[in-house]
PDB file of C-alpha atoms in Angstrom:
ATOM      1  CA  UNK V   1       0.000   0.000   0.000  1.00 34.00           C
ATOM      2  CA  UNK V   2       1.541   3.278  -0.822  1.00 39.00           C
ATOM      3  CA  UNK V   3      -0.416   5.353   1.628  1.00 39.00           C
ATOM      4  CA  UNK V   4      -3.396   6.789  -0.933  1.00 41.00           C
ATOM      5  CA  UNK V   5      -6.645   4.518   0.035  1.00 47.00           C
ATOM      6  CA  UNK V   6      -7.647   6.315   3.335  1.00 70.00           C
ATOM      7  CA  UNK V   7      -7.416   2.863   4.597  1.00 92.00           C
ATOM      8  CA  UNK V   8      -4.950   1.706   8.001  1.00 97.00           C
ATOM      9  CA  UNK V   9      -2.691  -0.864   6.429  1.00 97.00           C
ATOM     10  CA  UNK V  10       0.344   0.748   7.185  1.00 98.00           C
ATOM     11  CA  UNK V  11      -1.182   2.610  10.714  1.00 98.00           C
ATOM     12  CA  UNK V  12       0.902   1.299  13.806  1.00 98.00           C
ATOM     13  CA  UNK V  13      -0.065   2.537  17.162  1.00 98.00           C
ATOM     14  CA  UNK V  14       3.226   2.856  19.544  1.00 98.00           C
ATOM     15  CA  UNK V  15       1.927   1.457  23.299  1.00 98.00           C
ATOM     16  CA  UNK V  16       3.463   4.759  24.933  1.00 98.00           C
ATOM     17  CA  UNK V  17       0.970   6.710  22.943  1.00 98.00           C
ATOM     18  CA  UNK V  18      -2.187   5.306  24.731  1.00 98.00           C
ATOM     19  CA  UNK V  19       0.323   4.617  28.003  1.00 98.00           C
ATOM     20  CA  UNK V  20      -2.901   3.964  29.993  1.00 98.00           C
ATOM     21  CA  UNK V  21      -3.586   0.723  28.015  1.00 98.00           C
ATOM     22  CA  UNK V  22      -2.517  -2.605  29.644  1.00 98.00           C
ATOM     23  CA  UNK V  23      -1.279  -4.842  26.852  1.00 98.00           C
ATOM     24  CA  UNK V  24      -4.282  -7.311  26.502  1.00 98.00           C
ATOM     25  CA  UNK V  25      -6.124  -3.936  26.081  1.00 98.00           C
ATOM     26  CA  UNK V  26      -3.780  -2.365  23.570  1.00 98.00           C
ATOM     27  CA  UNK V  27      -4.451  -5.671  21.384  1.00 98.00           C
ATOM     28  CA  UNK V  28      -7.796  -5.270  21.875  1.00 98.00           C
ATOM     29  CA  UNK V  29      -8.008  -1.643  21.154  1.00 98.00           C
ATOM     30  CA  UNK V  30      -6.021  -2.125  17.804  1.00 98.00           C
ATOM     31  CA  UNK V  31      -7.941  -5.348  16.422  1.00 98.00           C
ATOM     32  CA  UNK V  32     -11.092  -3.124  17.196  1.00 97.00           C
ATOM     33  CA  UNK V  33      -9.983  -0.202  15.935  1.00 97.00           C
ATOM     34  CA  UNK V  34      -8.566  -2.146  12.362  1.00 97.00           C
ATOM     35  CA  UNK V  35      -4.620  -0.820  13.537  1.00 98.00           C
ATOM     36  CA  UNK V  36      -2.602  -3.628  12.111  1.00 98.00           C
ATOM     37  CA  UNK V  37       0.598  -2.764  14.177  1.00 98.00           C
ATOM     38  CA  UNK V  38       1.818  -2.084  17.104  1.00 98.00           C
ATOM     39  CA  UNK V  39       5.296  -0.305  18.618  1.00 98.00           C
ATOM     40  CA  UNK V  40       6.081  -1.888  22.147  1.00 98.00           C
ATOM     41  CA  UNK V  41       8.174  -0.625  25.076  1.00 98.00           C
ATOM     42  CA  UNK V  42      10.298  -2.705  27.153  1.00 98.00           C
ATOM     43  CA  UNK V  43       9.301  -1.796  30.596  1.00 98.00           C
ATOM     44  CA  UNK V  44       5.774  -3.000  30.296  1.00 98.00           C
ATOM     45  CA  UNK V  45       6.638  -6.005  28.070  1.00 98.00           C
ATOM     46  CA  UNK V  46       8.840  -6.715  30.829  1.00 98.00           C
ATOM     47  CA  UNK V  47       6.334  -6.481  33.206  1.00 98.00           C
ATOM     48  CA  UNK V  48       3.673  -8.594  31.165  1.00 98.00           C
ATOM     49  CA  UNK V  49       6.398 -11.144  30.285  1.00 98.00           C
ATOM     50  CA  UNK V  50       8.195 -11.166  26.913  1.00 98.00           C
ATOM     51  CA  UNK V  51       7.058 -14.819  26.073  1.00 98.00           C
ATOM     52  CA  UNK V  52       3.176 -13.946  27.006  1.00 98.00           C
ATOM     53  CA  UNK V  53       3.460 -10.601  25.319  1.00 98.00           C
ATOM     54  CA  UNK V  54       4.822 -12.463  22.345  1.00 98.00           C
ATOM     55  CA  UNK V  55       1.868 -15.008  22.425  1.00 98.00           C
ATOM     56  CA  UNK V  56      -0.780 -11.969  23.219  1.00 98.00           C
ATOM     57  CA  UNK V  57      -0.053  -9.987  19.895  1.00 98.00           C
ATOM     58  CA  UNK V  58       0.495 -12.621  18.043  1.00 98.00           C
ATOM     59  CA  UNK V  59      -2.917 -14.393  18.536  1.00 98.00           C
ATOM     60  CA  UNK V  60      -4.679 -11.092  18.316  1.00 98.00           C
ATOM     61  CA  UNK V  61      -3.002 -11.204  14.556  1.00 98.00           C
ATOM     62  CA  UNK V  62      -1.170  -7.987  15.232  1.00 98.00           C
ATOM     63  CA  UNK V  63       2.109  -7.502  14.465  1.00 98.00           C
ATOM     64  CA  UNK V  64       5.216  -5.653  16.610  1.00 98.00           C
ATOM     65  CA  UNK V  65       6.543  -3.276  14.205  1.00 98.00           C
ATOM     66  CA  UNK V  66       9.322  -1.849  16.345  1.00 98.00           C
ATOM     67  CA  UNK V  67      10.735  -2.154  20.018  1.00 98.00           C
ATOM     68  CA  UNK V  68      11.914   0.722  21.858  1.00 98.00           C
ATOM     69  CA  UNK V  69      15.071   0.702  23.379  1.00 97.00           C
ATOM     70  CA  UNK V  70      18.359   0.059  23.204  1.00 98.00           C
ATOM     71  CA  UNK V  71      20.877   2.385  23.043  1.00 98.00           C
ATOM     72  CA  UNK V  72      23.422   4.494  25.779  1.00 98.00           C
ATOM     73  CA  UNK V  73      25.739   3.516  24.413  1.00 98.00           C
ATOM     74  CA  UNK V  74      28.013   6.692  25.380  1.00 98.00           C
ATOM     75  CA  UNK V  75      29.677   5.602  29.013  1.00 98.00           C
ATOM     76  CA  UNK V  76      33.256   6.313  29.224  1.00 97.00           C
ATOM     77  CA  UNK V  77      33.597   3.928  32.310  1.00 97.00           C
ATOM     78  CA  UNK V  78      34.276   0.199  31.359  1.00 97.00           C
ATOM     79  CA  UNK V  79      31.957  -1.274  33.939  1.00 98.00           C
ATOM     80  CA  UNK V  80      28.935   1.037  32.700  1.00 97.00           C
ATOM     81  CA  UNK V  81      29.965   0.228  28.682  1.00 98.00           C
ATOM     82  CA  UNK V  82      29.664  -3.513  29.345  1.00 98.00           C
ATOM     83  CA  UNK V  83      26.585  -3.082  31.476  1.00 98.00           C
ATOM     84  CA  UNK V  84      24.757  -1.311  28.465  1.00 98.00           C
ATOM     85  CA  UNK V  85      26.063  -3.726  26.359  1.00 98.00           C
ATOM     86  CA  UNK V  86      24.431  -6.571  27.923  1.00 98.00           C
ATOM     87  CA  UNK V  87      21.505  -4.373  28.506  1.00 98.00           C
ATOM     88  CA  UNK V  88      21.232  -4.272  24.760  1.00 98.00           C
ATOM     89  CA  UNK V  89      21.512  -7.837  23.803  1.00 98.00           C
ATOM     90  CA  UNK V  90      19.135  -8.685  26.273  1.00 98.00           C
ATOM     91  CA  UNK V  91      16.923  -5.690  24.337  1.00 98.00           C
ATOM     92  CA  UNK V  92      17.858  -7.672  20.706  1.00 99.00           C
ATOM     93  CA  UNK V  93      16.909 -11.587  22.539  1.00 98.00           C
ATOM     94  CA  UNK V  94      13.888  -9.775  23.875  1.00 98.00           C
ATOM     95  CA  UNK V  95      12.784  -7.927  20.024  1.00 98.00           C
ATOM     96  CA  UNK V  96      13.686 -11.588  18.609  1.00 98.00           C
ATOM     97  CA  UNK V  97      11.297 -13.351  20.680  1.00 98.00           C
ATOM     98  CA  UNK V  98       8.960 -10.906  20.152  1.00 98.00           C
ATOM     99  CA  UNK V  99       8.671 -11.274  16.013  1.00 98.00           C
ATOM    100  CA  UNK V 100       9.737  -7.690  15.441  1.00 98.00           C
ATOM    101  CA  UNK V 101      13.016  -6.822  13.495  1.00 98.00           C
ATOM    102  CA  UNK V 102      13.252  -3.279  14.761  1.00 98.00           C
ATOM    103  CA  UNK V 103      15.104  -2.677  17.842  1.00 99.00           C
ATOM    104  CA  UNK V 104      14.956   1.531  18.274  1.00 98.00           C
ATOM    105  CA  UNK V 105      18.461   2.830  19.629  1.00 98.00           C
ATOM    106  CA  UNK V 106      18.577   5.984  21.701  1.00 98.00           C
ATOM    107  CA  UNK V 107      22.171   5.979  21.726  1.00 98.00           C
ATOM    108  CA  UNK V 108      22.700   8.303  24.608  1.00 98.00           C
ATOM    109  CA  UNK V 109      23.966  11.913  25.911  1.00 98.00           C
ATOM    110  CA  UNK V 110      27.424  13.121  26.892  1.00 98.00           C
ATOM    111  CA  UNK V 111      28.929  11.232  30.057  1.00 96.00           C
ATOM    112  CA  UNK V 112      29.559  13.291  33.539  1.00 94.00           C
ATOM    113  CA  UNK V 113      31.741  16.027  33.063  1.00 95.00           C
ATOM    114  CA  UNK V 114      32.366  15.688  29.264  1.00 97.00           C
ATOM    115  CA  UNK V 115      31.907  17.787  26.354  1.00 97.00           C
ATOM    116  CA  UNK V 116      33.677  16.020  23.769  1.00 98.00           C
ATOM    117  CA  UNK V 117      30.395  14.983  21.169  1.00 98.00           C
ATOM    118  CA  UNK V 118      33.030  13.287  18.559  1.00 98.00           C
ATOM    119  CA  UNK V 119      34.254  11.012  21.003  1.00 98.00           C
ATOM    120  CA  UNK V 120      30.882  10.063  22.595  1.00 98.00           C
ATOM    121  CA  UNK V 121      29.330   9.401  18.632  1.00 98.00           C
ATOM    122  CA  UNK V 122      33.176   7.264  18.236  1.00 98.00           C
ATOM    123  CA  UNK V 123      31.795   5.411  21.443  1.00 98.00           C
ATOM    124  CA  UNK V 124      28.422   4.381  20.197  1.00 98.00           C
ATOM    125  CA  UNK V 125      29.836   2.973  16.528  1.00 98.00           C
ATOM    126  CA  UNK V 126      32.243   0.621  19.348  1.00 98.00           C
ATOM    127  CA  UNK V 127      28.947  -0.196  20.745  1.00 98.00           C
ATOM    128  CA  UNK V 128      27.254  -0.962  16.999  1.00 98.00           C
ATOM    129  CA  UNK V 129      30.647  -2.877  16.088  1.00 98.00           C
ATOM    130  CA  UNK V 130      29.536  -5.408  18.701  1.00 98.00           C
ATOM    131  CA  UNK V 131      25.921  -5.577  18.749  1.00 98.00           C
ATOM    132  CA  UNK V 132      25.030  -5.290  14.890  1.00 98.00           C
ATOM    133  CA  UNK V 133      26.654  -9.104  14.137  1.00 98.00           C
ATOM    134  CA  UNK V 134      24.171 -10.275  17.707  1.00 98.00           C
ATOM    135  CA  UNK V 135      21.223  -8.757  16.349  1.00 98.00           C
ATOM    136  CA  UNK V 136      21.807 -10.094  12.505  1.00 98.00           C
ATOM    137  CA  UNK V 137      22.152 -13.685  13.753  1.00 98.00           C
ATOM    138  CA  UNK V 138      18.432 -13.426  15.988  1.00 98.00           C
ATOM    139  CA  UNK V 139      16.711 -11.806  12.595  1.00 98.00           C
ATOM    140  CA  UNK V 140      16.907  -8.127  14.562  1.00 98.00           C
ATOM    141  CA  UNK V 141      18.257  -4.804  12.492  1.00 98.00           C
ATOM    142  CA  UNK V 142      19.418  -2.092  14.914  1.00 99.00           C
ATOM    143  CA  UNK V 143      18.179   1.078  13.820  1.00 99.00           C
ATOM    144  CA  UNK V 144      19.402   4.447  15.022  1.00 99.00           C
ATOM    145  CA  UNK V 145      16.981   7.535  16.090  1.00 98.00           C
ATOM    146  CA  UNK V 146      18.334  11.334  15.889  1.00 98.00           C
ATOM    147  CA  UNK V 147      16.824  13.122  18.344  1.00 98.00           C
ATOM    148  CA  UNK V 148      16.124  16.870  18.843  1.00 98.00           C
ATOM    149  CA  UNK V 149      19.361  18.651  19.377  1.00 98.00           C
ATOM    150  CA  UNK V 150      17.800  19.559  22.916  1.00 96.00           C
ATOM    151  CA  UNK V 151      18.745  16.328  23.601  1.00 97.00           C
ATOM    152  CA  UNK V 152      22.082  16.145  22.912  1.00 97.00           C
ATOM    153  CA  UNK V 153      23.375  16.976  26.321  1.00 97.00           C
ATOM    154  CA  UNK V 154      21.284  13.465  28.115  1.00 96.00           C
ATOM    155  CA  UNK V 155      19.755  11.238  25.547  1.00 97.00           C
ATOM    156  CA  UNK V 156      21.323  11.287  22.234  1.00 98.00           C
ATOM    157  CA  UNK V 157      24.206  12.335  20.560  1.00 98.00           C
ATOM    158  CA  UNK V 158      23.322  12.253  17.544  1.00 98.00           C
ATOM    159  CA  UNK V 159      20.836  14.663  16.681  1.00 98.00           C
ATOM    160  CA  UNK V 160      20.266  14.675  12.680  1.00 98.00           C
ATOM    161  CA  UNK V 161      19.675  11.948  10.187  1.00 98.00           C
ATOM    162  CA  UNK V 162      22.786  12.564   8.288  1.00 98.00           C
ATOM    163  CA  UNK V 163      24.620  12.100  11.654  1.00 98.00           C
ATOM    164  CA  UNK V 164      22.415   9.162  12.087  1.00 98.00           C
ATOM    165  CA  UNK V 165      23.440   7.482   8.768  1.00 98.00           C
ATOM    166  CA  UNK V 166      26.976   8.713   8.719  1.00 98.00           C
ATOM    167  CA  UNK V 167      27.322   5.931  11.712  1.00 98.00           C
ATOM    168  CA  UNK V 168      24.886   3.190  10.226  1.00 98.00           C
ATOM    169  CA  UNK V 169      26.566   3.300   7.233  1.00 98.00           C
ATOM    170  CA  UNK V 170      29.914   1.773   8.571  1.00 98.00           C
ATOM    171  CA  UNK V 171      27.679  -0.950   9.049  1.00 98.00           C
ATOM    172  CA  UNK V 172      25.806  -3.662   6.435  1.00 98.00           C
ATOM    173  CA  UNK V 173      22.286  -1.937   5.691  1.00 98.00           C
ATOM    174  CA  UNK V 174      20.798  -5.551   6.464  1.00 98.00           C
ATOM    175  CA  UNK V 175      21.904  -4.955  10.311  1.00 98.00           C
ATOM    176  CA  UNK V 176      21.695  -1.076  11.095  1.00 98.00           C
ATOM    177  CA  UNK V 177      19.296   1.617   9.912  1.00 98.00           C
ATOM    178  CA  UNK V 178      17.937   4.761  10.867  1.00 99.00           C
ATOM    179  CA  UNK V 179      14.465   6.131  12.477  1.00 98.00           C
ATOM    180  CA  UNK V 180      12.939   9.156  10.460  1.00 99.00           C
ATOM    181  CA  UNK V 181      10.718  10.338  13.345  1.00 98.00           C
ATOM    182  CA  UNK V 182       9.024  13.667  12.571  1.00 98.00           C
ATOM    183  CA  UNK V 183       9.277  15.242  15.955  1.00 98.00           C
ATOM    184  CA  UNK V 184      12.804  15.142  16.045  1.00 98.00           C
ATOM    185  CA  UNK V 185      13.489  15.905  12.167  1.00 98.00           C
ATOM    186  CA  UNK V 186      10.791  18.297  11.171  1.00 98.00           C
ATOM    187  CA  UNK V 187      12.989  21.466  11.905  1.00 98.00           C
ATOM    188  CA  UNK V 188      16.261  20.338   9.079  1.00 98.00           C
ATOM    189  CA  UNK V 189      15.961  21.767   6.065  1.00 97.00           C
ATOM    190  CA  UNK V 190      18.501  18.860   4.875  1.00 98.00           C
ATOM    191  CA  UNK V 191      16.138  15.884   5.937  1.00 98.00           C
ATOM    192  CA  UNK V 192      14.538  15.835   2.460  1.00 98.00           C
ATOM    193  CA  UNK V 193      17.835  15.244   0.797  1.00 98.00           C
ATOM    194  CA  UNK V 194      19.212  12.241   3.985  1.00 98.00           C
ATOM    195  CA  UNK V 195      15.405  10.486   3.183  1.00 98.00           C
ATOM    196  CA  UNK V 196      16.746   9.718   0.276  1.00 98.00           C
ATOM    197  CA  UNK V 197      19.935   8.711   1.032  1.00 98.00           C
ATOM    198  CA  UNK V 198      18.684   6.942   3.480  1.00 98.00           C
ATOM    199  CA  UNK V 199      16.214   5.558   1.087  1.00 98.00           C
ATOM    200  CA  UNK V 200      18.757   4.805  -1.490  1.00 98.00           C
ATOM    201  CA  UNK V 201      20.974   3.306   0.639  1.00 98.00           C
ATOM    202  CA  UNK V 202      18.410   0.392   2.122  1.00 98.00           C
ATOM    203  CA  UNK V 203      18.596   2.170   5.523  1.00 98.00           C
ATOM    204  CA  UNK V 204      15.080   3.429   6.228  1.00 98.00           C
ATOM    205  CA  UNK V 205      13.982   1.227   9.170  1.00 98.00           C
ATOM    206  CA  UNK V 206      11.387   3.137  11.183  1.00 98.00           C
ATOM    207  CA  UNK V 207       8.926   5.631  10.051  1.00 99.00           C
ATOM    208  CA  UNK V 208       7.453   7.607  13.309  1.00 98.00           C
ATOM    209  CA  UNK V 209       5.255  10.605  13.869  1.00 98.00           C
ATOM    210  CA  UNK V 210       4.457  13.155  16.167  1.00 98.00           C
ATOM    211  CA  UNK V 211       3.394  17.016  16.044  1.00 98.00           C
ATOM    212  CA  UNK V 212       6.104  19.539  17.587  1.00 97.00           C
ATOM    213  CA  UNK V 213       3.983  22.040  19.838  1.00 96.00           C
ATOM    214  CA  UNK V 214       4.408  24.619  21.914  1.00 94.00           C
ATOM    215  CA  UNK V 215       5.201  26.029  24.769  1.00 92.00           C
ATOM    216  CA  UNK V 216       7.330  23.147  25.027  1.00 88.00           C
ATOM    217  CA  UNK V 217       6.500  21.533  28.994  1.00 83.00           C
ATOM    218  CA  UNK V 218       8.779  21.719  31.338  1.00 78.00           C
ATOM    219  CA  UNK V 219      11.219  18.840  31.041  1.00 78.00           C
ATOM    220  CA  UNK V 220      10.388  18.248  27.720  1.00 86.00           C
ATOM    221  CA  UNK V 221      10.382  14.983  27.355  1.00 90.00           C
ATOM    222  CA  UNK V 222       6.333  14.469  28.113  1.00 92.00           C
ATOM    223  CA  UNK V 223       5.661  17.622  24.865  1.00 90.00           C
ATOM    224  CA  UNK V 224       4.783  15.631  21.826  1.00 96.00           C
ATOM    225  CA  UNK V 225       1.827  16.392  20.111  1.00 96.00           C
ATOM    226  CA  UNK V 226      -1.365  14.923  18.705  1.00 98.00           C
ATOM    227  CA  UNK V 227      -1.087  14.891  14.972  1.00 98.00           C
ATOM    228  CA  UNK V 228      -2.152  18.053  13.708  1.00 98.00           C
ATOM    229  CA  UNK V 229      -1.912  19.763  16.745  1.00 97.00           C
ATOM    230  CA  UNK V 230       1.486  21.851  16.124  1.00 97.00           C
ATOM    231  CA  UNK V 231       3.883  22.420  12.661  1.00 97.00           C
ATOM    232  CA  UNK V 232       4.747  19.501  11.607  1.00 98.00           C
ATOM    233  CA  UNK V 233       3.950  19.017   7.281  1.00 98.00           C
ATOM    234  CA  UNK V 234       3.050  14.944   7.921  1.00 98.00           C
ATOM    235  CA  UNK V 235       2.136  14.302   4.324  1.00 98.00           C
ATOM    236  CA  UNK V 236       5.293  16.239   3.456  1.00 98.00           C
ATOM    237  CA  UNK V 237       7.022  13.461   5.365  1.00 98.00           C
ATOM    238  CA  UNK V 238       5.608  10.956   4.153  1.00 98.00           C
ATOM    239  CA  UNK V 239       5.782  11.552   0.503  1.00 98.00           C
ATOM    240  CA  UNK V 240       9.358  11.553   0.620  1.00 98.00           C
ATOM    241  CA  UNK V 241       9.579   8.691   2.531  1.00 98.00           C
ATOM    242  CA  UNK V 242       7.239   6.594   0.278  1.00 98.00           C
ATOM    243  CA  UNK V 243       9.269   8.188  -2.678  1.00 98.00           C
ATOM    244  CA  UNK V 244      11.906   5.960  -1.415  1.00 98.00           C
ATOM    245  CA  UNK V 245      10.450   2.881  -2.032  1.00 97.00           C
ATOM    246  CA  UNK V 246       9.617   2.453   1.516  1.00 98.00           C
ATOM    247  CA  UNK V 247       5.934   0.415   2.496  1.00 97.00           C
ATOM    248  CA  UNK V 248       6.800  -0.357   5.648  1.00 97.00           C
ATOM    249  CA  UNK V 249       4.164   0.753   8.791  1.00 98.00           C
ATOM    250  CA  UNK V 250       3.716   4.360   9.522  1.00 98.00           C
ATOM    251  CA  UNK V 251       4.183   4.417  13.285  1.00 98.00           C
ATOM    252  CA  UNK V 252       2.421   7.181  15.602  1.00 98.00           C
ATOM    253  CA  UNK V 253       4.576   7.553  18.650  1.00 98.00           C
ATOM    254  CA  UNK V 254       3.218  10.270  20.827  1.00 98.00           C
ATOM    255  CA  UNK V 255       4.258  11.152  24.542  1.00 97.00           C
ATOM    256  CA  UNK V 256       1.713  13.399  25.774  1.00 96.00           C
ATOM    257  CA  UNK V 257      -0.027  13.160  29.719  1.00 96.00           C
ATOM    258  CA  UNK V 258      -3.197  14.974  27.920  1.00 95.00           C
ATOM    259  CA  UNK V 259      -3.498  12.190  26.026  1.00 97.00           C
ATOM    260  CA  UNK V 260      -3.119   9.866  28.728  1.00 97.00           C
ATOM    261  CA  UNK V 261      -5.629  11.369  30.634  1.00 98.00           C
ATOM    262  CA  UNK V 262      -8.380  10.390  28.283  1.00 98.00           C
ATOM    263  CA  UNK V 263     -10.118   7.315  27.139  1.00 98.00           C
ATOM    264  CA  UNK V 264      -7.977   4.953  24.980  1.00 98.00           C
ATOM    265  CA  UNK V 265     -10.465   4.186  22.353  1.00 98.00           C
ATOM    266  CA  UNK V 266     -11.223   8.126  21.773  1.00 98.00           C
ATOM    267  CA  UNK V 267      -7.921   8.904  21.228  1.00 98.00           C
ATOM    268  CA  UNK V 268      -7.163   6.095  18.638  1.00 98.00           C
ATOM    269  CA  UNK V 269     -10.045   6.678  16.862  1.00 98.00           C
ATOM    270  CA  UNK V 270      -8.870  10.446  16.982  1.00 98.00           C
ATOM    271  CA  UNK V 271      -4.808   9.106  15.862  1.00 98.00           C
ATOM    272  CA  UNK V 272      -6.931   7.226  13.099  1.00 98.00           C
ATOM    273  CA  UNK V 273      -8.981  10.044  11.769  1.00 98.00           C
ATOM    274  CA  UNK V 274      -5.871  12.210  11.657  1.00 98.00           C
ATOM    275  CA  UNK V 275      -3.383   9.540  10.279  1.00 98.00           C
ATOM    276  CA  UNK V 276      -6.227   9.554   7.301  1.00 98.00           C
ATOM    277  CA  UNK V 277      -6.525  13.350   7.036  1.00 97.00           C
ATOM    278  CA  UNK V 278      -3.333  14.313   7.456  1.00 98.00           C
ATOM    279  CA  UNK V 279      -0.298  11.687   6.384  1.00 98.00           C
ATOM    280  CA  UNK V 280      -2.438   9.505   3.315  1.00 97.00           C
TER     281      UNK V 280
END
């Protein structure tokens, strides 16, 4: 489907989105709503079980189109690099087992007391060096999200796409990609141009929206919005993405309290109704 029927074939509803949703209710929720996908978070498949969650989606014929996260990769202290490491494979066993071939990679802010961005982005192509030949042997492609530049300093490093794919690209397409997420990319007047090299190069692993609004919230973190909300061109987005060659799901990834505040169903039928107004 290339995104032009008003239908939800490519639709995938990220759990954090509707964070008030147990998991049996997320399935539910999507195989009522017609959402074909779902984007899962360890944490609560933790909590569930990986194994049960596994069986849950899979019986409700949904399918996991991404997990989120791995990543952090960006500790300078050897104990803390081969904690994350093991963090991370345990993240790649736990995608594997759950049918998805998406792990999502926040790769993680400067360490204490440093300022040196070079050496942290050097750290977290170590970290890919390792985990990228793990994650091809359980069926699992690593794929690497820019983040807003506001979040270079804690989260992520590596804050455009053509940052993104300067690092996957030291690396077989077949085991890391890149995330085009519209909250963090809408701003770059060069993201047309990395879509398709992105696109061109087989590297386009994860396709994820969310509006920009603000006043941005205090901490930050909790300020995506609804789509349509705030100034992000969706359809712009996902025209060039599609121009790539890429049908793969169309996932809506929104952290927002307001959201969480209200009934599930009434904001996935909302998510729905936009997804068909404003990104087919």
């Amino acid at each position: 489907m290339t995104g032009v029927t008003g239908d939800l074939t490519r639709l995938s509803l990220n759990q954090e989105t509707i964070k008030q949703w147990s998991l049996p209710e997320l399935a539910e929720g999507c195989v009522k709503a017609g959402v074909p996908g779902v984007g899962l978070w360890r944490a609560p498949v933790q909590e569930y079980g990986v194994e049960a969650a596994a069986r849950l989606i899979r019986d409700a014929g949904l399918t996991v189109t991404s997990l989120c996260r791995g990543g952090f990769f960006t500790a300078i202290d050897p104990a803390e690099r081969a904690a994350a490491l093991a963090d991370n494979r345990a993240a790649i066993d736990e995608a594997a087992t759950l049918g998805t071939d998406t792990l999502i990679l926040v790769s993680g802010g400067l360490p204490p007391g440093s300022r040196d961005l070079f050496a942290a982005r050097e750290r977290i192509a170590d970290a890919l060096a390792e985990l990228a030949p793990y994650a091809a042997a359980r069926g699992v492609r690593l794929a690497i999200e820019p983040l807003h530049p506001m979040y270079a300093s804690d989260r992520c490093v590596v804050s455009t796409l053509a940052q993104a794919l300067d690092l996957a690209e030291r690396f077989p397409a077949e085991q890391v990609g890149v995330v085009v997420d519209t909250y963090h990319l809408w701003w770059d007047d060069t993201v047309s141009t990395q879509i398709t090299r992105a696109g061109a190069g087989g590297r386009l692993a994860s396709f994820q929206l969310a509006d920009w609004i603000t006043p941005l919230p205090g901490g930050v973190l909790l300020g995506r919005g609804q789509l349509g909300d705030g100034s992000v061109d969706f359809r712009w987005f996902r025209e060039r993405v599609d121009a790539t060659g890429f049908t793969g799901p169309i996932e809506v990834e929104i952290f927002n309290p307001a959201l969480w505040a209200r009934d599930g169903a009434e904001v996935l039928a909302e998510v729905a109704d936009r997804y068909r107004t404003l990104v087919l």
